[in-house]
Every structure is written in structure tokens, then in C-alpha cells.
Short mmCIF file of C-alpha atoms and ligand atoms in Angstrom, two decimals:
data_model
loop_
_atom_site.label_atom_id
_atom_site.label_comp_id
_atom_site.label_asym_id
_atom_site.label_seq_id
_atom_site.Cartn_x
_atom_site.Cartn_y
_atom_site.Cartn_z
CA SER V 30 0.00 0.00 0.00
CA VAL V 31 1.24 3.47 -0.83
CA SER V 32 -1.54 5.44 0.82
CA GLY V 33 -0.21 8.67 2.20
CA ALA V 34 2.68 8.58 -0.25
CA ALA V 35 1.50 11.68 -2.05
CA GLY V 36 1.71 13.77 1.11
CA LEU V 37 5.13 12.35 1.93
CA VAL V 38 6.46 13.00 -1.56
CA ALA V 39 5.13 16.57 -1.48
CA GLY V 40 7.46 17.34 1.45
CA LEU V 41 10.56 16.21 -0.43
CA PRO V 42 12.35 18.66 -2.73
CA SER V 43 12.59 18.37 -6.49
CA GLY V 44 15.80 16.74 -7.63
CA PHE V 45 15.69 14.54 -4.52
CA ARG V 46 17.77 11.41 -5.09
CA TRP V 47 16.21 7.97 -4.61
CA GLY V 48 18.70 5.18 -4.31
CA VAL V 49 19.94 2.01 -2.67
CA ALA V 50 23.24 1.18 -1.02
CA THR V 51 25.48 -1.83 -0.50
CA SER V 52 29.10 -2.44 0.51
CA ALA V 53 31.77 -4.58 -1.09
CA TYR V 54 32.48 -7.17 1.58
CA GLN V 55 28.80 -7.61 2.36
CA ILE V 56 27.81 -8.63 -1.19
CA GLU V 57 30.74 -9.46 -3.47
CA GLY V 58 32.15 -12.83 -2.40
CA ALA V 59 34.93 -13.96 -4.79
CA ILE V 60 37.52 -13.22 -2.13
CA THR V 61 40.50 -14.59 -4.06
CA ALA V 62 39.44 -13.53 -7.57
CA ASP V 63 41.69 -11.44 -9.80
CA GLY V 64 44.41 -10.84 -7.25
CA ARG V 65 42.35 -9.77 -4.24
CA THR V 66 44.18 -10.31 -0.95
CA PRO V 67 42.58 -10.82 2.48
CA SER V 68 41.08 -7.87 4.29
CA ILE V 69 40.71 -7.65 8.06
CA TRP V 70 37.20 -9.06 7.64
CA ASP V 71 38.45 -12.24 5.94
CA THR V 72 40.76 -12.74 8.90
CA TYR V 73 38.19 -11.84 11.54
CA CYS V 74 35.57 -14.18 10.06
CA ARG V 75 37.98 -17.03 10.79
CA VAL V 76 38.24 -16.21 14.50
CA PRO V 77 36.11 -18.85 16.24
CA GLY V 78 32.97 -17.30 17.67
CA ALA V 79 33.46 -13.90 16.06
CA ILE V 80 30.56 -14.20 13.59
CA ASP V 81 27.15 -15.71 14.29
CA ASN V 82 26.81 -19.15 12.80
CA GLY V 83 30.47 -19.09 11.68
CA ASP V 84 29.42 -17.20 8.55
CA THR V 85 31.98 -15.50 6.28
CA GLY V 86 31.91 -13.19 3.26
CA ASP V 87 33.56 -15.86 1.07
CA VAL V 88 30.53 -16.11 -1.22
CA ALA V 89 28.07 -13.57 0.17
CA CYS V 90 25.63 -12.60 -2.64
CA ASP V 91 28.18 -13.61 -5.29
CA HIS V 92 27.72 -10.11 -6.67
CA TYR V 93 31.21 -10.18 -8.17
CA HIS V 94 29.97 -12.76 -10.69
CA ARG V 95 26.40 -11.45 -11.01
CA MET V 96 27.03 -7.73 -11.28
CA PRO V 97 25.24 -7.01 -14.60
CA ALA V 98 22.07 -8.77 -13.44
CA ASP V 99 22.19 -6.90 -10.13
CA VAL V 100 22.50 -3.56 -11.94
CA ALA V 101 19.51 -4.53 -14.09
CA LEU V 102 17.63 -5.23 -10.86
CA ILE V 103 18.42 -1.73 -9.52
CA LYS V 104 17.10 -0.34 -12.80
CA ASP V 105 13.91 -2.43 -12.53
CA LEU V 106 13.36 -1.14 -9.01
CA GLY V 107 13.33 2.42 -10.33
CA PHE V 108 16.23 3.94 -8.40
CA ASP V 109 18.31 6.79 -9.83
CA THR V 110 21.36 6.34 -7.56
CA TYR V 111 23.42 3.33 -6.47
CA ARG V 112 25.94 3.70 -3.66
CA PHE V 113 28.52 0.91 -3.52
CA SER V 114 31.95 0.58 -1.96
CA VAL V 115 35.28 -0.32 -3.50
CA ALA V 116 37.30 -3.12 -1.89
CA TRP V 117 40.77 -1.78 -1.18
CA PRO V 118 42.37 -5.28 -1.27
CA ARG V 119 41.11 -5.75 -4.83
CA VAL V 120 42.51 -2.46 -6.10
CA GLN V 121 45.77 -2.33 -4.16
CA PRO V 122 46.33 -5.81 -2.73
CA HIS V 123 49.26 -4.91 -0.49
CA GLY V 124 47.78 -1.66 0.78
CA LYS V 125 50.54 0.19 -0.96
CA GLY V 126 52.26 0.13 -4.30
CA PRO V 127 50.81 -0.16 -7.77
CA VAL V 128 47.22 -0.65 -8.78
CA ASN V 129 45.95 -4.15 -9.55
CA PRO V 130 44.25 -3.62 -12.94
CA ALA V 131 42.18 -6.81 -12.74
CA GLY V 132 40.67 -5.79 -9.39
CA LEU V 133 40.05 -2.22 -10.43
CA GLY V 134 38.50 -3.50 -13.66
CA PHE V 135 35.49 -4.82 -11.77
CA TYR V 136 34.54 -1.32 -10.58
CA ASP V 137 35.28 0.12 -14.01
CA ARG V 138 32.76 -2.30 -15.54
CA LEU V 139 30.27 -1.68 -12.72
CA VAL V 140 30.36 2.07 -13.34
CA ASP V 141 29.89 1.60 -17.08
CA GLU V 142 27.00 -0.79 -16.50
CA LEU V 143 25.29 1.69 -14.14
CA LEU V 144 25.71 4.57 -16.57
CA ALA V 145 24.38 2.44 -19.42
CA GLN V 146 21.24 1.87 -17.33
CA GLY V 147 20.89 5.55 -16.44
CA ILE V 148 21.84 5.04 -12.77
CA ASP V 149 24.11 7.54 -11.04
CA PRO V 150 27.09 5.78 -9.42
CA TRP V 151 28.08 6.90 -5.89
CA VAL V 152 31.41 5.49 -4.73
CA THR V 153 32.35 4.85 -1.11
CA LEU V 154 36.10 4.34 -0.96
CA TYR V 155 36.23 2.55 2.39
CA HIS V 156 33.53 0.43 3.97
CA TRP V 157 35.67 -1.35 6.57
CA ASP V 158 37.71 -3.82 4.48
CA LEU V 159 41.28 -2.76 5.31
CA PRO V 160 43.96 -4.86 3.58
CA GLN V 161 45.24 -7.30 6.21
CA GLU V 162 48.82 -6.30 5.45
CA LEU V 163 48.06 -2.79 6.68
CA GLU V 164 46.54 -4.13 9.88
CA ASP V 165 49.69 -6.22 10.34
CA ALA V 166 51.60 -2.93 10.13
CA GLY V 167 49.44 -1.46 12.93
CA GLY V 168 46.13 -0.61 11.24
CA TRP V 169 44.21 2.64 11.79
CA PRO V 170 45.86 3.38 15.17
CA VAL V 171 49.04 3.99 13.13
CA ARG V 172 49.41 7.35 11.37
CA ASP V 173 50.86 5.85 8.19
CA THR V 174 47.51 4.19 7.42
CA ALA V 175 45.99 7.64 6.75
CA TYR V 176 48.60 8.28 4.04
CA ARG V 177 48.08 4.80 2.61
CA PHE V 178 44.33 5.48 2.43
CA ALA V 179 44.86 8.73 0.51
CA GLU V 180 47.19 6.97 -1.92
CA TYR V 181 44.68 4.16 -2.50
CA SER V 182 41.85 6.68 -2.89
CA MET V 183 43.71 8.42 -5.69
CA LEU V 184 44.17 5.13 -7.57
CA VAL V 185 40.42 4.66 -7.62
CA PHE V 186 39.67 8.34 -8.19
CA ASP V 187 41.95 8.68 -11.19
CA ALA V 188 40.36 5.65 -12.82
CA LEU V 189 36.71 6.63 -12.26
CA LYS V 190 36.60 10.41 -11.86
CA ASP V 191 35.54 10.98 -15.46
CA ARG V 192 32.35 8.97 -14.83
CA VAL V 193 31.58 9.13 -11.08
CA GLY V 194 30.17 12.39 -9.74
CA THR V 195 29.77 11.60 -6.03
CA TRP V 196 32.45 10.32 -3.69
CA THR V 197 32.39 9.26 -0.06
CA THR V 198 35.76 8.74 1.59
CA LEU V 199 34.85 6.70 4.68
CA ASN V 200 31.74 4.89 5.77
CA GLU V 201 31.10 5.33 9.51
CA PRO V 202 34.55 5.93 11.00
CA TRP V 203 32.96 5.46 14.46
CA CYS V 204 32.42 1.80 13.61
CA SER V 205 35.94 1.32 12.25
CA ALA V 206 37.49 2.90 15.32
CA MET V 207 35.24 1.88 18.19
CA LEU V 208 33.73 -1.45 17.11
CA GLY V 209 37.05 -2.50 15.56
CA TYR V 210 39.64 -1.29 18.08
CA ALA V 211 37.82 -0.54 21.36
CA TYR V 212 34.95 -3.01 21.69
CA GLY V 213 36.29 -5.97 19.70
CA ALA V 214 32.90 -6.34 17.98
CA HIS V 215 34.14 -5.85 14.40
CA ALA V 216 37.37 -6.62 12.59
CA PRO V 217 40.15 -6.55 13.61
CA GLY V 218 38.60 -7.40 16.98
CA ARG V 219 40.96 -5.44 19.21
CA ARG V 220 40.02 -4.05 22.62
CA GLU V 221 42.49 -1.22 23.14
CA TYR V 222 40.79 2.04 24.01
CA PRO V 223 43.71 4.43 23.46
CA ALA V 224 44.43 2.75 20.11
CA ALA V 225 40.80 3.25 19.11
CA ILE V 226 41.03 6.97 19.85
CA ALA V 227 44.19 7.18 17.75
CA ALA V 228 42.22 5.39 15.01
CA VAL V 229 39.51 8.08 15.17
CA HIS V 230 42.09 10.74 14.40
CA HIS V 231 43.87 8.78 11.69
CA LEU V 232 40.59 7.95 9.94
CA LEU V 233 39.70 11.64 9.89
CA LEU V 234 43.20 12.51 8.70
CA GLY V 235 42.92 9.95 5.90
CA HIS V 236 39.57 11.46 4.92
CA GLY V 237 41.06 14.96 4.82
CA LEU V 238 44.13 13.94 2.83
CA ALA V 239 42.03 12.06 0.29
CA THR V 240 39.47 14.86 0.04
CA SER V 241 42.00 17.58 -0.77
CA GLN V 242 43.93 15.37 -3.21
CA MET V 243 40.75 14.35 -5.03
CA ARG V 244 39.57 17.95 -5.15
CA GLU V 245 42.83 18.99 -6.76
CA ALA V 246 42.67 16.22 -9.37
CA ALA V 247 38.95 16.61 -10.16
CA PRO V 248 38.25 17.22 -13.85
CA ARG V 249 35.09 19.20 -12.98
CA PRO V 250 33.20 20.07 -9.79
CA LEU V 251 32.42 16.78 -8.06
CA ASP V 252 30.62 16.07 -4.80
CA ILE V 253 33.05 14.77 -2.19
CA GLY V 254 32.15 13.94 1.39
CA ILE V 255 32.09 11.45 4.24
CA THR V 256 29.36 9.27 5.72
CA LEU V 257 28.78 9.12 9.47
CA ASN V 258 26.58 6.89 11.60
CA VAL V 259 24.87 9.39 13.83
CA ALA V 260 21.86 9.44 16.13
CA THR V 261 20.14 11.52 18.77
CA ALA V 262 21.31 10.92 22.36
CA TYR V 263 18.42 11.72 24.70
CA PRO V 264 19.00 12.17 28.45
CA ALA V 265 16.91 9.83 30.59
CA SER V 266 15.91 12.79 32.82
CA ASP V 267 16.81 16.38 33.60
CA ALA V 268 19.13 15.19 36.39
CA GLU V 269 22.70 16.33 35.83
CA PRO V 270 24.26 12.82 35.57
CA ASP V 271 21.73 11.86 32.87
CA VAL V 272 22.21 15.08 30.93
CA ASP V 273 25.98 14.59 31.14
CA ALA V 274 25.74 10.97 29.96
CA ALA V 275 23.80 12.15 26.89
CA ARG V 276 26.37 14.90 26.30
CA ARG V 277 29.20 12.34 26.37
CA ALA V 278 27.37 9.97 24.01
CA ASP V 279 26.72 12.82 21.56
CA GLY V 280 30.34 13.91 21.92
CA MET V 281 31.79 10.49 21.08
CA GLY V 282 29.17 9.66 18.44
CA ARG V 283 28.63 12.89 16.55
CA ARG V 284 30.65 15.93 17.58
CA ILE V 285 34.10 14.26 17.68
CA TYR V 286 33.68 13.78 13.91
CA LEU V 287 31.64 16.78 12.80
CA ASP V 288 33.46 19.46 14.82
CA PRO V 289 36.88 18.81 13.26
CA LEU V 290 35.36 18.18 9.81
CA VAL V 291 33.35 21.40 9.77
CA HIS V 292 34.89 23.70 12.39
CA GLY V 293 38.50 22.47 12.30
CA ARG V 294 38.73 21.65 16.01
CA TYR V 295 37.95 18.79 18.34
CA PRO V 296 35.29 19.57 20.96
CA ALA V 297 36.98 20.66 24.21
CA ASP V 298 34.59 18.70 26.44
CA VAL V 299 35.29 15.48 24.51
CA VAL V 300 39.06 16.03 24.67
CA ALA V 301 38.71 16.45 28.46
CA ASP V 302 36.56 13.30 28.76
CA LEU V 303 39.19 11.35 26.80
CA ALA V 304 42.04 12.65 28.95
CA ARG V 305 40.20 11.40 32.05
CA GLU V 306 40.01 7.99 30.34
CA GLY V 307 43.74 8.01 29.56
CA ALA V 308 43.29 8.53 25.81
CA THR V 309 44.56 11.26 23.50
CA LEU V 310 43.83 12.26 19.93
CA PRO V 311 47.33 12.20 18.37
CA VAL V 312 47.05 15.55 16.60
CA VAL V 313 50.10 16.85 14.76
CA ASP V 314 50.33 20.54 13.78
CA GLY V 315 48.40 21.13 10.56
CA ASP V 316 46.17 18.04 10.87
CA LEU V 317 43.01 19.96 11.64
CA GLU V 318 43.42 22.13 8.54
CA ILE V 319 43.67 18.92 6.51
CA ILE V 320 40.68 17.31 8.22
CA SER V 321 38.51 20.40 7.70
CA ALA V 322 39.02 20.50 3.93
CA PRO V 323 35.60 21.60 2.62
CA ILE V 324 33.13 18.84 1.81
CA ASP V 325 30.12 19.09 -0.51
CA VAL V 326 27.87 16.54 1.10
CA LEU V 327 27.50 14.86 4.46
CA GLY V 328 26.24 11.30 4.24
CA VAL V 329 24.00 10.42 7.16
CA ASN V 330 23.40 6.79 8.10
CA TYR V 331 20.55 6.45 10.57
CA TYR V 332 19.12 3.34 12.18
CA PHE V 333 17.91 4.29 15.68
CA SER V 334 18.42 6.60 18.65
CA GLN V 335 18.97 5.91 22.31
CA LYS V 336 18.34 7.37 25.74
CA PHE V 337 21.25 7.61 28.19
CA THR V 338 21.53 7.58 31.95
CA GLY V 339 24.47 8.53 34.16
CA TYR V 340 23.29 6.28 36.99
CA ALA V 341 24.29 2.65 37.49
CA GLU V 342 21.56 0.22 38.51
CA ASP V 343 22.61 0.72 42.14
CA GLY V 344 22.24 4.50 41.82
CA SER V 345 25.94 5.37 41.79
CA THR V 346 27.26 7.82 39.19
CA VAL V 347 30.83 6.54 38.92
CA ASP V 348 32.30 3.12 38.21
CA ALA V 349 35.06 1.25 40.06
CA SER V 350 37.76 3.36 38.36
CA GLY V 351 35.99 6.61 39.21
CA LEU V 352 34.81 7.24 35.66
CA PRO V 353 31.27 8.54 35.11
CA ILE V 354 28.60 5.97 34.34
CA SER V 355 27.00 6.00 30.92
CA ARG V 356 24.51 3.41 29.81
CA ASP V 357 21.63 3.35 27.41
CA VAL V 358 18.16 2.63 28.71
CA PRO V 359 15.08 1.68 26.66
CA LEU V 360 12.89 4.39 25.19
CA GLY V 361 10.06 1.88 25.28
CA LYS V 362 9.54 1.65 21.51
CA PRO V 363 8.90 -1.40 19.29
CA ARG V 364 12.08 -3.11 18.08
CA THR V 365 13.45 -4.55 14.85
CA ALA V 366 15.05 -8.00 14.52
CA MET V 367 18.36 -6.35 15.51
CA ASP V 368 16.68 -5.50 18.82
CA TRP V 369 17.08 -1.84 17.84
CA GLU V 370 14.26 0.45 18.92
CA ILE V 371 12.29 2.16 16.14
CA VAL V 372 12.78 5.89 16.74
CA PRO V 373 11.87 8.01 13.68
CA GLU V 374 11.56 11.19 15.75
CA GLY V 375 15.21 10.72 16.69
CA PHE V 376 15.95 10.98 12.95
CA THR V 377 14.16 14.35 12.66
CA ASP V 378 15.86 15.64 15.81
CA LEU V 379 19.24 14.49 14.51
CA LEU V 380 18.91 16.11 11.08
CA VAL V 381 17.62 19.36 12.57
CA SER V 382 20.47 19.41 15.10
CA ILE V 383 23.09 18.89 12.37
CA ALA V 384 21.52 21.69 10.32
CA ARG V 385 21.66 23.92 13.42
CA ASP V 386 25.20 23.05 14.58
CA TYR V 387 26.81 22.76 11.13
CA PRO V 388 24.90 25.17 8.89
CA GLY V 389 25.45 25.14 5.15
CA LEU V 390 26.25 21.44 4.93
CA PRO V 391 23.98 19.61 2.46
CA MET V 392 23.02 16.13 3.61
CA VAL V 393 22.01 12.93 1.87
CA ILE V 394 20.67 9.94 3.78
CA THR V 395 23.24 7.39 2.63
CA GLU V 396 21.75 4.52 4.66
CA ASN V 397 18.46 3.89 6.43
CA GLY V 398 16.66 0.60 6.78
CA SER V 399 15.78 -2.29 9.05
CA ALA V 400 16.03 -6.02 9.60
CA PHE V 401 12.89 -8.00 10.38
CA GLU V 402 12.09 -11.70 10.60
CA ASP V 403 11.19 -12.10 6.94
CA VAL V 404 8.93 -15.02 6.05
CA PRO V 405 9.13 -15.88 2.34
CA ASP V 406 6.27 -17.60 0.56
CA ALA V 407 6.84 -20.58 -1.75
CA ASN V 408 8.09 -18.23 -4.47
CA GLY V 409 10.52 -16.45 -2.18
CA PHE V 410 8.33 -13.35 -1.94
CA VAL V 411 8.31 -11.48 1.40
CA ASP V 412 5.35 -9.26 2.26
CA ASP V 413 7.40 -7.05 4.58
CA THR V 414 4.81 -4.60 5.86
CA ASP V 415 7.05 -4.01 8.90
CA ARG V 416 9.99 -2.86 6.76
CA THR V 417 7.67 -0.75 4.59
CA ALA V 418 6.27 0.92 7.71
CA TYR V 419 9.83 1.62 8.85
CA PHE V 420 10.58 3.31 5.51
CA THR V 421 7.37 5.37 5.68
CA SER V 422 7.99 6.61 9.19
CA HIS V 423 11.63 7.45 8.52
CA LEU V 424 10.94 9.18 5.20
CA THR V 425 8.24 11.17 6.99
CA ALA V 426 10.88 12.08 9.58
CA VAL V 427 13.15 13.30 6.76
CA ALA V 428 10.34 15.39 5.27
CA GLU V 429 9.69 16.84 8.73
CA ALA V 430 13.37 17.77 9.12
CA ILE V 431 13.27 19.47 5.71
CA ALA V 432 10.19 21.40 6.83
CA GLN V 433 12.22 22.52 9.86
CA GLY V 434 15.01 23.82 7.62
CA ALA V 435 17.43 20.90 7.14
CA ASP V 436 18.98 20.71 3.65
CA ILE V 437 18.52 17.05 2.65
CA ARG V 438 19.10 16.13 -0.96
CA GLY V 439 18.31 12.43 -1.17
CA TYR V 440 17.57 9.09 0.45
CA LEU V 441 19.40 5.80 -0.15
CA ALA V 442 17.80 2.73 1.38
CA TRP V 443 19.90 0.11 3.13
CA SER V 444 20.07 -2.28 1.48
CA LEU V 445 19.58 -3.36 -2.13
CA MET V 446 19.52 -6.98 -1.04
CA ASP V 447 19.98 -9.20 1.99
CA ASN V 448 23.68 -9.54 2.65
CA PHE V 449 26.48 -10.36 5.08
CA GLU V 450 25.44 -8.39 8.17
CA TRP V 451 28.93 -8.29 9.74
CA ALA V 452 29.07 -10.00 13.14
CA TYR V 453 25.47 -11.21 12.62
CA GLY V 454 26.32 -13.12 9.47
CA TYR V 455 23.43 -13.96 7.12
CA VAL V 456 20.79 -14.35 9.81
CA LYS V 457 19.84 -10.67 9.83
CA ARG V 458 18.25 -9.45 6.60
CA PHE V 459 18.20 -5.73 5.69
CA GLY V 460 17.43 -6.14 1.98
CA ILE V 461 14.49 -4.80 0.01
CA VAL V 462 15.27 -7.82 -2.19
CA ARG V 463 15.38 -11.30 -0.69
CA VAL V 464 18.43 -13.42 -1.41
CA ASP V 465 18.14 -17.19 -1.29
CA TYR V 466 21.70 -18.10 -0.31
CA GLU V 467 21.33 -21.64 -1.70
CA THR V 468 20.40 -20.58 -5.22
CA GLN V 469 21.45 -16.90 -5.17
CA GLN V 470 17.97 -16.11 -6.45
CA ARG V 471 16.92 -12.49 -5.90
CA THR V 472 13.24 -11.75 -5.20
CA PRO V 473 12.07 -8.17 -4.59
CA LYS V 474 10.11 -7.79 -1.35
CA ALA V 475 6.94 -5.69 -1.01
CA SER V 476 9.07 -2.83 0.37
CA ALA V 477 10.95 -2.62 -2.93
CA ALA V 478 7.70 -2.03 -4.82
CA TYR V 479 6.76 0.56 -2.23
CA LEU V 480 9.98 2.54 -2.67
CA LYS V 481 9.68 2.29 -6.44
CA GLU V 482 6.18 3.75 -6.27
CA LEU V 483 7.35 6.61 -4.05
CA ALA V 484 10.20 7.48 -6.41
CA THR V 485 7.87 7.30 -9.40
CA GLN V 486 5.28 9.56 -7.78
CA HIS V 487 7.99 11.99 -6.78
CA ARG V 488 9.38 12.28 -10.29
CA ALA V 489 5.90 12.62 -11.81
CA ARG V 490 4.95 15.45 -9.48
C1 GBH N 520 25.59 0.25 9.06
O1 GBH N 520 26.20 0.36 10.28
C2 GBH N 520 26.62 -0.23 8.11
O2 GBH N 520 27.14 0.84 7.34
C3 GBH N 520 26.15 -1.32 7.20
O3 GBH N 520 27.24 -1.93 6.59
C4 GBH N 520 25.31 -2.31 7.98
O4 GBH N 520 24.94 -3.41 7.22
C5 GBH N 520 24.09 -1.58 8.47
O5 GBH N 520 24.45 -0.50 9.25
C6 GBH N 520 23.14 -2.44 9.30
O6 GBH N 520 23.74 -2.81 10.51
O7 GBH N 520 24.75 -0.83 19.51
O8 GBH N 520 26.86 0.01 20.36
O9 GBH N 520 26.67 -0.66 18.05
C7 GBH N 520 25.37 0.77 11.35
C8 GBH N 520 26.11 0.51 12.62
C9 GBH N 520 24.56 0.22 14.37
C10 GBH N 520 26.52 1.54 14.64
C11 GBH N 520 24.02 0.78 15.63
C12 GBH N 520 25.96 2.09 15.88
C13 GBH N 520 24.54 1.65 17.73
C14 GBH N 520 25.51 1.58 18.85
N1 GBH N 520 25.48 1.14 13.75
N2 GBH N 520 25.08 1.13 16.50
S1 GBH N 520 25.96 -0.07 19.22
#
């Protein structure tokens, strides 16, 4: 059902992009094809217990071998934009040195295929698949990795810049730094807090280096930016410890990235919080000028928001080491299959707060979507009214943010198809297209038809 779509579409500006997103490791498979070397995810998937069900990205959606059919599918679904990521270990297998033409060739063909179908390609240069050799040399906590990233970025940029108009350097540096190096929840699975904070800085430095080098080499004005996973951090009450817990969550989740990117400085309160935790951002003179190189578009990935309290269950406000308590508490909303609460109003509040704190920065929603317990019929069709309702409420939240003054230029659904959901393996399904992992058959879900109808109505307006 698309009832109410007309009202929703009316709130979205003309020229609004409608697209879908994926990432390389989550869909490609073919991990040894054409000279690709292991990334940190290939290694991490082989750590016993790291991934649900022992799943790996070895085959995934076999997109590497099915790319033309998948592009035709995007065309059939009526999208004008496709955001995909480039696998660094395909393009530059040792993380340094010359380009691997066979690996780069895949993305060259993908871009041509998209353009032939009238779909605008949007490249993400890094969606978490660091070449293992660079992790062996220290990974993102090491400053050299930022320079390696800029060098790799230019290999891709020089090959595709004549045909690709929109570029994202990093996808969700928070995840790379914190899930990868602090919490041990993503590759490379380290739990070293000070190293994670160094990774934050080196990811941002890599973004800044790549951005200015790409800008200089651009044949015409191109849109260059970064994608962040951001959310609203609500305080559980007006009590000072709760308000402070929300401030710290917002500081580590949003402002530690956006302040240096936009204002050229790290937030003083966050720097002080980190010092208390024994961690330092390893800033060298000149870094913040590099990091604040102008960007044309901020990619926003939104899934849910949380409420924070500064009280432990026993009522204390500090832990055993004297550090302030911070924990998330339920908002009391319905949940997705990820156990994430469904909080569309947190999306509006987030977008309006970014527009307020960082004025003049155009935004595109580069990911938004949900996993539910899909039940396919005998033909593989999923009538995912829950996922459709999630899209409606979150697109309505975007329209509301636009009405409140936020400059939002497009919406890319996560994800084109069910895929390798990182530590959750293949059990969690975010696709608008079902993938049968036995046969690799793709079957559009009801939510895909819904998004197609919205895009069609919007264009016809
Ligand atoms: C995105 O990450 C990824 O870009 C994409 O590859 C992935 O498939 C998709 O989401 C779905 O997961 O509970 O402590 O982790 C989103 C990752 C998930 C990071 C929610 C922040 C909340 C804090 N985000 N998470 S925590």
C-alpha cells in the first residue's frame, strides 16, 4: 500500500535522489578472484565465535559474478542512484604500491553498467575492508595508514573520476574505530581504548588527505564527502548525571567527527573526557586544517536513537575506576530484529540538530533501513509490511526535518539486497530484495515495490 505517499512525496524537494546502497564485503564474495588479498574481515571471520553461525563473506551474494544482473535489478526497481563501496584489497592488494588492474577493472565495468542503465554511481572508498597487510603494520591506530588510504583513494579516483560524480571517503569511521579497536565487535577485533582513539584521528586525517587530493585532481566540480553513523542521544531525565551521559554519548558519536570536519577543532569537552580515560587524539600541527578540507555533502546513516543515563543500577554515578557511568536505557519503543528500537523522531531531531550546529552542509541519507524476521512464501516473496512501515515513518521524519530547515538532498535505502550483516552473518536481513543463499535467487520484497512507487510519484509530481 502506498496510501499517504503523495503527502510524503510533497514534502521532499525536487531533484531529490532515490537510491539504494550496499558495501563490497557484504555482497561481493569472490575473495580470491583477480588478485584480491585478504582484508581484516576475511581474517576476523575465521576467528572462532566472532561471527554468528560461523558465517563468512567468502561467497556472500556472489555479486562479483552477477554484477550485470544486479545492476539490471536496480534499474527495474526504479532507483536513480546506487551507492557501492570499492574493496581496497582488490585495487591495491598490499595496501601500498601499484594498482591491480584486474581488481580495479570490476569497478570500471560496474560504473559503465550503471551509466548504461541511467543510474548515477556513488562510490564509497572505504567500507571497513582494510587490507590485512596494513593491519599487520598497525592498522588505523598507526598514522601511516591515513597516508596509505589517501594513496589508495587516488588510484580509484583517477580511474573513475571521469564517470563518477559523487564520492564518499569513509563509511562510519565510528564503527571502524570503536567497534574494531575498542569493543572488539568488528574486525580486527581489538580491545584497546587508546588505540581506538588514535584510530579516530587517523581515519579523519585519511579522509582529509584524500578529500583535498581528489579535489585537486577533479576534472570538474564533483561532490566529495564522508558518511557518518549518527543518532540523537536523549538524556533519561533532567538530572545532571543523565544530561551529562547524553552529552558524552553525543560527543563520542557525533561531535568528535563533525566538529573537526566542519569547524576544524575537536570539541573541548570530549578532549577532556578522553584525557580522564587516559586517551589522546594524536594531533600533529596542521592536521586539523587537513581534516577540515571543505566537503560538498555529508552522508547520514541512521538506524535508531537511544536514551542515556548517568546512573548505574545501584544508583551510583561513577564506576570502580571513578569514571562517570554512561549506559543506554530503553525508550520503550517497538524493536526490529536487531533489537534496535524504532525511533523516527530521533531521525528528525538528529537532522535538525546537524543543520543547526553545522549550517550550510547539504546532507544525503546514505543509509536507512531495518532487519525484520522475513517469512518468504513458496516463491521467495516477502510481504514485509514491517519494513515498509519503517521506511514510511523514517521518510516522513526526513520530510519533517526538511520542513524545519534541514537541507537534505536524497535518500538511499539500506540495502539493495539481503547480505552479510557483519558479526550477525546472514541471519539478519536488511534487503528490500530477498536473497536465497542456496540458489542466489533475488526476489524483490513488497518494500521494494513501495519505494519504487514513491520514487515514481515523486518524479511525476
Ligand atoms: C551500518 O552500520 C553499516 O554501514 C552497514 O554496513 C550495515 O549493514 C548496516 O548499518 C546495518 O547494521 O549498539 O553500540 O553498536 C550501522 C552501525 C549500528 C553503529 C548501531 C551504531 C549503535 C551503537 N550502527 N550502532 S551499538
